[in-house]
């Protein structure tokens, strides 16, 4: 087999903390330092002029992707996944090793790169297409398909600054979806838009992955990885921890991540995995058990409460939700403040705490986490924090069930039911 | 063994990404492949500028026109700076100099911040980084075209006919682009590495105008060491050339060649410096 589309050999990327990665330098400081250096040398001969710590974001990465294969890349935040994609996309240079690619590469590390707010949808399609590497003729040919896919209709000649965030993202993804390179590099860009559009995006990705295209796909959505990719690598602290069949790697990754340090509360002020306009910001969240004690373990059939604190300077009414998401990425439960009809929050400015009390936890044994979200009443995302407050659902101690029913083996959800058995008539 | 030979054959088509050390080639062929992107980014800059400014085109007309009026009142009337040729009045003389000067000043202002302003592109998409400062420079051509029409109107108003020298104007436009790019490449790359460069640029442009023959003719500088120093200014040749081509004034001569040579050296040096620095842009910007 020599039908390799992409190969990495001994790939490494080092950042110097305290030098290049330091916010940025100024000419003034550099000149001042240069002027001082001879004096320092005289004063402290032999002392190191600058100490900088090396950080290997990637080290000794060996990869081979066959032509037409979709390879998933998973790993926790900061493991080096994005650095890998950046090196393969030629955005940043490797420090050691090499990458060899055969064929036209398009990388999609972000949707809407180069979008300009003042320009219309039509103009942005042309601009973004060119940025992603399409030729003018190609953009012209695909223009109608892109417009149709994006569902923006008669807003085509409106500046995108007047678009809702949903429309913006749909347009941006539509352009990207119509690239047809031989090798496609995709970062987590599918966690955008509303549910139906996400489904459409995944459908398109599926088409790409199964259409003989070579794909390198980074995602936190384990379901998407398993559906789209045949093989998967798990990157941990800059090197490959496991590589193999997608199913197998995903399972061992999930098994490990539950061991990590987790607690029943989390400070979200700097949580990176979020999107939205930011007019309100979720800063803290906690999970309480039936006794009101913070926990990471809750019990099937028992009460549970999730609380989050937010700060808002938003001048219109907001919609608060919490979603319980399976560790494999499926969204399972949706809690909305609208389910409490007498609650009419109105415009809230300042700091508030939202509490969702669930009287009966309808989940089978398994690992879950939360998405906490604030939207406007027209469902424009204000702050959506993803993958927080991981918890384990366990069966109650005096469960009437004689053996364990886990989410992965039976089903995620459970509901009170009554069963009767009688002779068939 | 056979497997090995197949691999080697396939290797021939592989594109290799690895660390480059030291000075590298300019790879202008790749830049040429990305010419459409360059076109689109230039187009974006132009579109955004004329869309955002309420005055739009009016701004491109007023800026040089008002500058010319101020120059005429202050330098010509009050301080007695004269146009070197009696048949060319000072307003036309200074406007012909402002044409390339404002193109140059605008190019420096835009391209200086161009890489930092496009940081989101640098960290998310690959393309030859040279595309960004080049398109920032080229975006000024529309303003230059508009100012050029104003100059034609001004010449008509004063009854000055263009001479046959005008056929050489495109050459000097190319020289103006080269001079702007030469300085822009240095400034844009330096601004990524040292973020305070962008604050120095307006000051630099201001000083630079006074040492360029925009307000006064080159002939008013006494021959000798001072004239030699002036000829090292890349803009001296460009402005002299514009005036020669548009107004039929005396051919710039010796200082023109010296100034052009400085442009060539700066441009080549800028290209290599930019190429050397571009590999860290995505990490630093």
XYZ file of C-alpha atoms in Angstrom:
710
model
C 0.000 0.000 0.000
C 1.586 3.221 -1.052
C -1.625 5.111 -1.566
C -0.867 7.550 1.210
C -2.383 11.001 1.044
C -0.862 12.435 4.183
C 2.020 11.351 6.337
C 3.633 12.902 9.378
C 7.062 11.746 10.457
C 8.496 12.611 13.876
C 6.488 15.800 13.900
C 7.087 18.256 16.736
C 6.165 21.829 17.491
C 7.766 23.792 20.266
C 6.665 27.098 21.665
C 8.868 29.222 23.821
C 6.881 30.429 26.744
C 8.089 33.772 27.915
C 9.583 34.674 24.571
C 7.661 34.347 21.325
C 4.447 33.444 23.009
C 4.641 36.302 25.424
C 1.747 38.599 24.570
C 3.898 40.494 22.144
C 7.015 42.518 22.308
C 7.384 46.167 21.658
C 10.183 47.774 19.801
C 10.653 50.107 22.742
C 11.268 47.268 25.180
C 13.529 45.464 22.771
C 15.636 48.546 22.220
C 15.733 49.274 25.923
C 16.783 45.712 26.657
C 19.414 45.802 23.945
C 20.808 48.957 25.479
C 20.843 47.450 28.950
C 22.294 44.110 27.986
C 25.951 45.159 27.817
C 25.609 46.747 31.253
C 23.962 43.616 32.639
C 26.741 41.529 31.121
C 29.309 43.649 32.897
C 27.475 43.436 36.151
C 26.628 39.757 36.094
C 29.059 38.032 33.769
C 27.953 34.545 32.820
C 24.304 34.997 33.710
C 21.796 33.808 31.145
C 20.476 36.794 29.249
C 16.969 35.463 29.081
C 15.384 32.396 30.479
C 12.575 30.929 28.486
C 10.700 27.775 29.049
C 10.123 25.401 26.208
C 6.738 23.918 25.663
C 6.318 21.088 23.218
C 2.758 21.356 21.958
C 3.441 18.340 19.768
C 6.194 15.752 19.934
C 7.087 12.675 17.909
C 3.866 12.477 15.987
C 3.798 9.775 13.328
C 0.691 9.489 11.239
C -0.361 7.983 7.966
C -3.661 8.682 6.302
C -4.598 6.637 3.279
C -6.157 8.207 0.278
C -9.931 8.369 0.765
C -9.753 7.691 4.485
C -11.337 9.806 7.205
C -9.154 10.041 10.304
C -10.601 11.390 13.522
C -8.459 13.269 16.025
C -9.607 13.429 19.631
C -8.117 14.541 22.892
C -8.806 16.866 25.752
C -8.415 20.619 25.483
C -4.845 21.747 25.035
C -3.679 18.280 24.057
C -2.258 19.551 20.774
C -5.024 18.708 18.307
C -5.332 22.214 16.942
C -1.576 22.611 16.737
C -1.444 19.433 14.682
C -4.032 20.776 12.262
C -2.214 24.084 12.031
C 1.045 22.411 11.173
C -0.579 20.146 8.589
C -2.374 23.175 7.115
C 0.975 25.039 6.820
C -0.268 27.833 9.066
C 2.593 27.333 11.446
C 5.909 25.640 10.835
C 6.892 22.421 12.598
C 9.941 22.657 14.840
C 11.069 19.181 13.925
C 9.996 16.369 11.671
C 7.988 16.717 8.540
C 4.588 16.355 6.967
C 4.127 15.071 3.456
C 0.900 15.637 1.627
C -0.244 14.563 -1.792
C -3.022 16.558 -3.360
C -4.803 19.825 -2.888
C -5.362 20.591 0.788
C -8.114 22.767 2.168
C -8.316 23.451 5.842
C -11.352 24.551 7.675
C -10.221 25.586 11.118
C -12.945 28.156 11.484
C -16.044 29.017 9.519
C -16.261 32.471 8.051
C -12.539 33.281 7.943
C -12.183 36.745 6.490
C -15.888 37.563 6.597
C -16.339 41.285 6.716
C -19.353 42.752 8.468
C -19.778 45.650 6.073
C -19.929 43.416 3.023
C -23.054 41.717 1.763
C -23.691 37.990 1.769
C -22.897 37.854 -1.932
C -19.598 39.674 -1.502
C -18.606 37.577 1.471
C -19.240 34.357 -0.429
C -16.783 35.490 -3.093
C -14.220 36.714 -0.616
C -14.420 33.713 1.685
C -14.328 31.338 -1.277
C -11.119 32.958 -2.472
C -9.621 32.794 1.009
C -10.411 29.089 1.265
C -8.665 28.559 -2.049
C -11.411 28.498 -4.664
C -10.754 30.083 -8.014
C -13.049 32.784 -9.320
C -14.522 30.441 -11.917
C -15.166 27.836 -9.233
C -16.943 30.335 -7.003
C -19.095 31.440 -9.893
C -20.023 27.869 -10.735
C -20.956 26.954 -7.177
C -22.509 30.249 -6.214
C -26.150 29.179 -6.556
C -25.564 25.941 -4.655
C -23.913 27.857 -1.833
C -26.786 30.303 -1.580
C -29.311 27.493 -1.580
C -27.435 25.505 1.066
C -27.140 28.538 3.328
C -30.903 29.226 3.294
C -30.286 32.955 3.479
C -32.572 33.639 0.523
C -33.326 37.285 -0.075
C -30.764 38.501 2.481
C -28.087 37.836 -0.107
C -27.505 41.526 -0.777
C -27.738 42.648 2.842
C -24.526 43.386 4.772
C -23.794 40.446 7.041
C -23.686 42.726 10.076
C -27.499 42.697 9.865
C -27.633 38.900 9.870
C -28.709 36.897 12.874
C -25.853 34.804 14.193
C -27.585 31.721 12.833
C -27.689 33.098 9.320
C -24.092 34.222 9.549
C -22.901 30.782 10.518
C -25.049 29.063 7.903
C -23.611 31.239 5.172
C -20.089 30.691 6.412
C -20.489 26.943 6.560
C -22.188 26.851 3.170
C -19.094 28.288 1.507
C -16.812 25.859 3.281
C -19.058 22.913 2.468
C -18.601 23.522 -1.222
C -14.849 23.176 -1.244
C -13.708 20.086 -3.000
C -10.081 19.513 -2.241
C -8.459 16.101 -2.234
C -7.541 16.432 1.422
C -9.790 18.231 3.838
C -8.734 19.294 7.309
C -11.607 20.159 9.591
C -11.492 21.505 13.120
C -14.448 21.577 15.446
C -16.653 23.774 13.310
C -19.817 21.766 13.467
C -20.907 22.924 16.903
C -22.574 25.913 15.345
C -26.014 26.885 14.232
C -29.299 25.433 15.300
C -29.985 21.733 15.575
C -31.411 21.271 12.103
C -28.513 23.080 10.529
C -26.047 21.047 12.565
C -27.673 17.955 11.205
C -27.302 19.302 7.694
C -23.621 20.061 8.322
C -22.994 16.601 9.655
C -24.818 15.190 6.644
C -22.536 17.179 4.366
C -19.469 16.027 6.306
C -20.704 12.484 5.969
C -20.996 12.917 2.225
C -17.465 14.282 2.120
C -16.009 11.563 4.320
C -17.681 8.760 2.446
C -17.176 10.309 -0.961
C -13.578 9.196 -1.383
C -12.150 12.377 0.065
C -9.290 12.226 2.551
C -10.391 13.893 5.756
C -8.622 14.838 8.959
C -11.314 15.656 11.458
C -10.958 17.074 14.955
C -14.016 17.005 17.158
C -15.288 16.685 20.668
C -18.435 15.133 19.315
C -17.726 11.435 19.764
C -20.821 10.411 17.855
C -19.693 12.434 14.861
C -16.206 10.921 15.066
C -17.615 7.412 15.167
C -20.001 8.082 12.296
C -17.615 9.881 10.023
C -14.273 8.275 10.674
C -13.023 4.771 10.246
C -9.836 5.393 12.160
C -9.031 7.680 15.026
C -6.024 8.945 16.955
C -6.128 10.137 20.529
C -3.670 12.911 21.262
C -2.669 13.506 24.832
C -0.124 16.069 25.986
C 1.280 16.493 22.519
C 1.797 12.897 21.530
C -0.282 10.042 20.245
C -1.667 8.018 23.094
C -3.636 5.574 21.016
C -4.499 5.044 17.403
C -6.758 2.505 15.809
C -10.378 1.889 14.925
C -12.580 4.878 15.696
C -14.906 2.966 18.011
C -12.088 1.453 20.039
C -10.167 4.716 20.497
C -13.275 6.692 21.385
C -14.205 4.164 24.034
C -10.850 4.157 25.689
C -10.717 7.945 25.553
C -14.081 8.239 27.274
C -13.089 5.673 29.848
C -10.080 7.700 30.810
C -11.556 11.141 30.834
C -13.951 10.180 33.644
C -10.977 9.641 35.952
C -9.834 13.221 35.617
C -10.271 15.638 38.477
C -13.856 16.789 38.497
C -15.946 18.440 41.118
C -19.538 19.433 41.520
C -18.788 23.055 40.870
C -16.912 24.924 38.203
C -15.673 28.453 37.659
C -16.711 29.355 34.144
C -15.413 32.903 33.839
C -12.586 31.713 31.581
C -14.075 28.501 30.221
C -12.980 28.411 26.571
C -15.677 26.207 25.066
C -18.493 28.604 24.588
C -20.080 30.768 21.957
C -22.604 33.589 21.813
C -22.768 37.348 21.760
C -21.396 37.673 25.298
C -23.924 40.244 26.492
C -24.462 37.940 29.419
C -21.852 35.538 30.727
C -22.158 32.419 32.809
C -19.470 32.636 35.477
C -20.053 29.754 37.803
C -22.077 26.553 37.974
C -22.678 23.715 40.388
C -24.516 20.456 40.615
C -26.368 19.478 43.791
C -27.744 16.150 44.876
C -31.019 15.433 46.636
C -29.613 16.746 49.927
C -28.423 20.012 48.393
C -24.789 18.901 48.608
C -22.420 19.523 45.715
C -21.708 16.320 43.901
C -20.482 14.628 40.776
C -22.624 11.576 41.328
C -26.379 11.611 41.105
C -28.846 8.796 41.359
C -31.441 7.432 39.011
C -34.989 8.292 40.127
C -33.747 10.788 42.739
C -33.880 14.628 42.696
C -31.034 16.700 41.358
C -30.428 20.405 40.960
C -28.163 22.357 38.605
C -27.458 26.006 39.364
C -25.537 28.606 37.440
C -24.620 32.216 38.102
C -24.522 34.700 35.261
C -23.730 38.381 34.812
C -25.821 40.296 32.334
C -25.831 43.713 30.753
C -28.376 42.605 28.212
C -31.278 44.978 27.596
C -33.807 42.358 26.537
C -35.386 39.325 28.160
C -33.354 36.146 28.131
C -34.099 32.466 27.807
C -32.282 30.111 30.178
C -31.680 26.473 29.442
C -29.604 23.568 30.608
C -29.002 20.494 28.536
C -27.745 17.151 29.664
C -25.434 15.676 27.089
C -24.130 12.137 26.962
C -20.380 11.721 27.097
C -20.603 10.495 23.519
C -22.106 13.820 22.427
C -25.837 13.159 22.115
C -28.052 15.769 23.687
C -30.508 14.017 25.942
C -32.478 16.372 28.146
C -33.495 19.941 27.695
C -34.468 22.054 30.698
C -35.947 25.458 29.963
C -37.167 28.193 32.267
C -40.261 28.342 30.056
C -41.413 25.130 31.689
C -42.103 27.191 34.778
C -44.968 29.283 33.372
C -45.289 31.634 36.348
C -41.597 32.624 36.010
C -41.326 35.769 33.881
C -37.744 37.010 34.366
C -38.063 40.144 32.188
C -34.905 42.183 31.632
C -32.214 41.155 34.108
C -29.144 43.292 34.598
C -26.521 42.365 37.146
C -25.722 39.010 38.683
C -28.324 36.292 39.103
C -28.448 32.609 39.763
C -30.605 30.246 37.763
C -31.610 26.952 39.369
C -33.183 24.007 37.625
C -34.555 21.421 40.012
C -35.211 18.014 38.527
C -37.481 16.015 40.865
C -36.743 12.661 39.299
C -33.563 12.014 37.381
C -34.567 10.129 34.239
C -31.151 8.800 33.282
C -29.664 5.340 33.276
C -26.217 4.669 34.668
C -23.560 6.431 32.649
C -21.446 9.505 32.216
C -23.020 12.798 31.318
C -22.260 16.491 31.248
C -24.055 19.792 30.857
C -24.446 22.511 28.303
C -25.657 25.670 29.993
C -27.115 28.300 27.773
C -28.497 31.797 27.666
C -30.249 32.809 24.487
C -32.356 35.809 23.602
C -36.051 35.081 23.337
C -35.525 34.904 19.564
C -32.960 32.161 20.204
C -29.828 34.107 19.309
C -27.047 32.609 21.449
C -25.875 34.988 24.168
C -23.637 32.589 26.071
C -23.581 28.848 25.562
C -21.014 26.982 27.656
C -20.337 23.473 26.532
C -19.237 20.293 28.249
C -19.247 21.413 31.850
C -20.106 19.750 35.194
C -19.423 16.180 34.131
C -21.249 13.748 36.343
C -21.947 10.099 36.753
C -25.466 8.764 37.112
C -25.687 5.698 39.302
C -28.521 3.460 40.202
C -29.940 3.841 43.675
C -28.614 1.549 46.366
C -31.908 -0.212 46.931
C -32.686 -0.507 43.259
C -35.419 -2.982 42.401
C -33.457 -3.850 39.300
C -31.473 -7.008 39.886
C -28.638 -6.032 37.554
C -27.122 -2.824 36.245
C -28.609 -1.143 33.237
C -26.025 1.218 31.820
C -26.518 3.883 29.221
C -24.053 2.317 26.823
C -25.692 -1.113 26.996
C -29.370 -0.348 27.262
C -30.438 3.261 26.739
C -29.784 6.700 28.137
C -33.210 7.507 29.488
C -35.446 6.093 32.050
C -38.981 7.061 33.001
C -41.411 5.797 35.663
C -43.568 3.147 34.100
C -45.936 0.481 35.152
C -45.724 -2.953 33.713
C -48.421 -5.597 33.801
C -48.411 -9.068 32.423
C -51.581 -11.010 31.818
C -52.568 -14.036 29.815
C -53.038 -13.148 26.167
C -56.693 -13.160 25.269
C 12.520 -4.183 -1.821
C 9.841 -3.627 -4.416
C 7.700 -1.895 -1.841
C 10.474 0.525 -1.163
C 10.777 1.470 -4.810
C 7.040 2.150 -5.088
C 7.222 4.448 -2.105
C 10.072 6.345 -3.630
C 8.138 6.797 -6.841
C 5.138 8.103 -4.945
C 7.336 10.424 -2.910
C 7.965 12.421 -6.011
C 4.483 13.947 -5.826
C 4.524 14.668 -2.112
C 4.584 18.207 -0.911
C 6.795 18.420 2.148
C 6.104 20.680 5.098
C 9.078 21.114 7.369
C 11.021 23.723 9.201
C 12.900 26.119 7.006
C 16.045 27.617 8.366
C 17.673 30.925 7.621
C 16.974 32.819 4.435
C 14.719 31.171 1.920
C 13.753 31.740 -1.693
C 10.962 34.164 -2.420
C 8.779 31.605 -4.194
C 7.130 34.219 -6.357
C 5.545 31.457 -8.410
C 3.379 30.523 -5.442
C 2.464 34.165 -4.999
C 1.343 34.199 -8.610
C -0.878 31.178 -7.965
C -2.618 33.166 -5.248
C -3.192 36.227 -7.447
C -6.959 35.813 -7.253
C -6.857 35.990 -3.483
C -4.736 39.104 -3.802
C -7.360 40.530 -6.128
C -10.189 39.690 -3.721
C -8.447 41.140 -0.670
C -7.691 44.347 -2.573
C -11.286 44.423 -3.730
C -12.439 43.961 -0.140
C -10.294 46.848 1.124
C -11.586 49.147 -1.610
C -15.193 48.076 -1.166
C -15.116 48.491 2.582
C -13.503 51.888 2.401
C -15.972 53.361 -0.046
C -18.860 51.754 1.782
C -17.923 52.889 5.268
C -16.998 56.484 4.587
C -20.094 58.618 4.212
C -18.172 60.905 1.941
C -16.959 57.920 -0.080
C -15.404 59.155 -3.256
C -15.654 62.742 -2.044
C -12.993 61.950 0.534
C -10.568 60.773 -2.135
C -11.131 64.094 -3.941
C -11.119 66.403 -0.942
C -8.071 65.057 0.848
C -5.476 66.018 -1.786
C -7.443 69.072 -2.870
C -7.599 70.618 0.592
C -3.977 69.712 1.270
C -3.048 71.461 -1.967
C -5.037 74.565 -0.987
C -3.313 74.731 2.396
C 0.104 74.235 0.797
C -0.609 76.973 -1.717
C -1.724 79.460 0.898
C 0.978 78.738 3.456
C 4.034 77.739 1.462
C 3.423 79.530 -1.836
C 1.736 82.778 -0.772
C 3.115 83.255 2.735
C 6.552 81.623 2.543
C 7.232 82.181 -1.130
C 7.953 78.612 -2.283
C 7.756 78.685 -6.086
C 7.079 76.160 -8.766
C 10.309 75.674 -10.752
C 8.630 76.278 -14.134
C 6.925 79.601 -14.810
C 4.191 78.013 -16.935
C 3.104 75.628 -14.153
C 1.345 77.385 -11.261
C 2.111 76.213 -7.721
C -1.288 74.545 -7.070
C -0.795 72.188 -10.041
C 2.844 71.647 -9.136
C 2.061 70.650 -5.553
C -0.945 68.555 -6.534
C 1.181 66.535 -8.977
C 3.522 65.806 -6.055
C 0.703 64.982 -3.672
C -0.603 62.310 -6.056
C 2.191 59.776 -5.463
C 2.836 61.042 -1.942
C -0.660 60.338 -0.680
C -0.587 56.950 -2.347
C 2.632 56.202 -0.476
C 1.385 57.580 2.855
C -1.902 55.657 2.558
C -0.062 52.460 1.659
C 2.153 52.732 4.741
C -0.771 53.434 7.027
C -2.837 50.516 5.714
C -0.146 47.911 5.272
C 1.573 48.685 8.575
C -1.387 47.277 10.457
C -2.485 44.858 7.720
C -0.996 41.690 9.179
C -2.166 42.378 12.705
C -5.567 43.438 11.382
C -5.881 40.162 9.521
C -4.671 38.067 12.460
C -7.754 35.874 12.243
C -6.773 34.904 8.714
C -3.123 34.330 9.560
C -3.980 31.894 12.319
C -6.694 30.015 10.440
C -5.854 29.820 6.753
C -2.696 29.207 4.766
C -1.715 31.463 1.908
C 1.517 33.283 1.089
C 1.591 36.032 3.705
C 2.941 38.494 1.149
C -0.570 38.683 -0.264
C -1.713 40.806 2.681
C 0.655 43.801 2.542
C 0.611 43.720 -1.261
C -3.159 43.988 -1.422
C -3.105 46.729 1.226
C -0.769 48.716 -1.019
C -2.739 48.030 -4.205
C -6.002 49.132 -2.592
C -4.689 52.698 -2.756
C -4.731 52.638 -6.559
C -8.407 53.575 -6.649
C -7.742 56.719 -4.636
C -4.813 57.464 -6.887
C -7.053 57.143 -9.947
C -9.620 59.518 -8.492
C -6.956 62.073 -7.550
C -5.555 61.739 -11.031
C -8.903 62.801 -12.498
C -8.894 65.795 -10.165
C -5.444 66.728 -11.434
C -6.655 66.533 -15.046
C -9.502 68.878 -14.122
C -7.074 71.186 -12.347
C -4.722 71.234 -15.343
C -7.641 71.982 -17.643
C -8.720 74.819 -15.378
C -5.230 76.351 -15.562
C -4.973 75.658 -19.262
C -2.032 73.273 -19.038
C -1.859 70.629 -21.747
C -0.181 67.296 -20.965
C 2.997 66.621 -22.911
C 4.173 63.461 -24.653
C 5.941 62.544 -21.390
C 2.585 61.345 -20.120
C 3.073 58.002 -21.883
C 5.713 57.227 -19.224
C 3.310 57.797 -16.352
C 2.450 54.076 -15.943
C 6.153 53.405 -15.363
C 6.181 55.872 -12.490
C 2.984 54.416 -11.069
C 4.791 51.074 -10.993
C 7.725 52.785 -9.301
C 5.338 54.321 -6.746
C 3.889 50.859 -6.039
C 7.382 49.405 -5.708
C 8.491 52.176 -3.339
C 5.355 51.825 -1.210
C 5.693 48.062 -1.081
C 9.391 48.284 -0.264
C 8.700 50.243 2.911
C 5.404 48.486 3.688
C 6.967 45.035 3.776
C 9.399 46.112 6.468
C 6.798 47.950 8.508
C 4.114 45.270 8.347
C 6.508 42.511 9.380
C 8.062 44.644 12.105
C 4.625 45.502 13.453
C 3.840 41.825 14.010
C 7.014 41.391 16.014
C 6.977 44.777 17.747
C 3.462 45.993 18.259
C 4.392 49.620 18.840
C 5.573 50.106 15.263
C 2.037 51.049 14.295
C 2.218 54.083 16.547
C 5.447 55.189 14.946
C 4.090 55.027 11.386
C 1.988 58.254 11.400
C 4.937 60.148 12.831
C 7.275 58.587 10.302
C 4.956 59.507 7.419
C 4.704 63.078 8.649
C 8.453 63.572 8.897
C 9.008 61.780 5.625
C 6.788 64.234 3.774
C 8.934 67.149 4.813
C 12.090 65.485 3.538
C 10.413 64.564 0.242
C 9.975 67.150 -2.521
C 6.187 67.409 -2.153
C 5.970 71.033 -1.069
C 9.098 72.275 -2.795
C 10.956 71.300 -5.972
C 14.138 69.236 -5.874
C 15.884 72.113 -7.651
C 15.579 74.221 -4.505
C 17.959 71.867 -2.723
C 21.550 72.965 -3.243
C 23.705 70.495 -5.157
C 26.210 68.744 -2.973
C 25.957 66.395 -0.024
C 22.413 67.504 0.806
C 21.197 66.721 -2.725
C 22.900 63.326 -2.527
C 21.156 62.621 0.765
C 17.828 63.593 -0.792
C 18.357 61.290 -3.714
C 18.513 58.359 -1.295
C 14.868 58.951 -0.410
C 12.846 56.457 -2.458
C 10.047 58.989 -2.870
C 12.281 61.663 -4.431
C 12.496 59.743 -7.686
C 8.816 58.840 -7.708
C 7.634 62.411 -7.153
C 10.145 63.851 -9.610
C 9.065 61.293 -12.172
C 5.369 62.074 -11.705
C 6.004 65.772 -12.202
C 8.123 65.141 -15.283
C 5.529 62.848 -16.859
C 2.506 64.970 -15.987
C 3.750 68.524 -16.251
C 6.631 68.163 -18.641
C 9.122 69.600 -16.177
C 12.810 68.965 -16.455
C 13.751 65.288 -16.373
C 14.819 64.389 -12.851
C 18.150 62.970 -14.026
C 20.795 61.574 -11.698
C 18.864 61.604 -8.428
C 16.089 59.700 -10.156
C 18.359 56.706 -10.787
C 19.836 56.789 -7.314
C 16.378 56.909 -5.788
C 15.169 54.040 -7.989
C 18.181 51.968 -6.997
C 17.320 52.574 -3.327
C 13.761 51.389 -4.030
C 15.095 48.213 -5.630
C 17.404 47.481 -2.702
C 14.721 48.191 -0.101
C 12.163 46.110 -1.964
C 14.410 43.116 -2.388
C 15.590 43.352 1.204
C 11.970 43.759 2.355
C 10.854 40.689 0.429
C 13.575 38.508 1.930
C 13.094 39.904 5.414
C 9.344 39.326 5.184
C 9.871 35.767 3.931
C 12.217 35.070 6.795
C 9.843 36.445 9.388
C 6.559 35.110 8.020
C 7.051 31.662 9.505
C 6.542 33.009 13.016
C 3.631 35.317 12.177
C 0.937 32.789 13.067
C 2.604 32.078 16.420
C 3.193 35.669 17.405
C 0.358 37.671 15.911
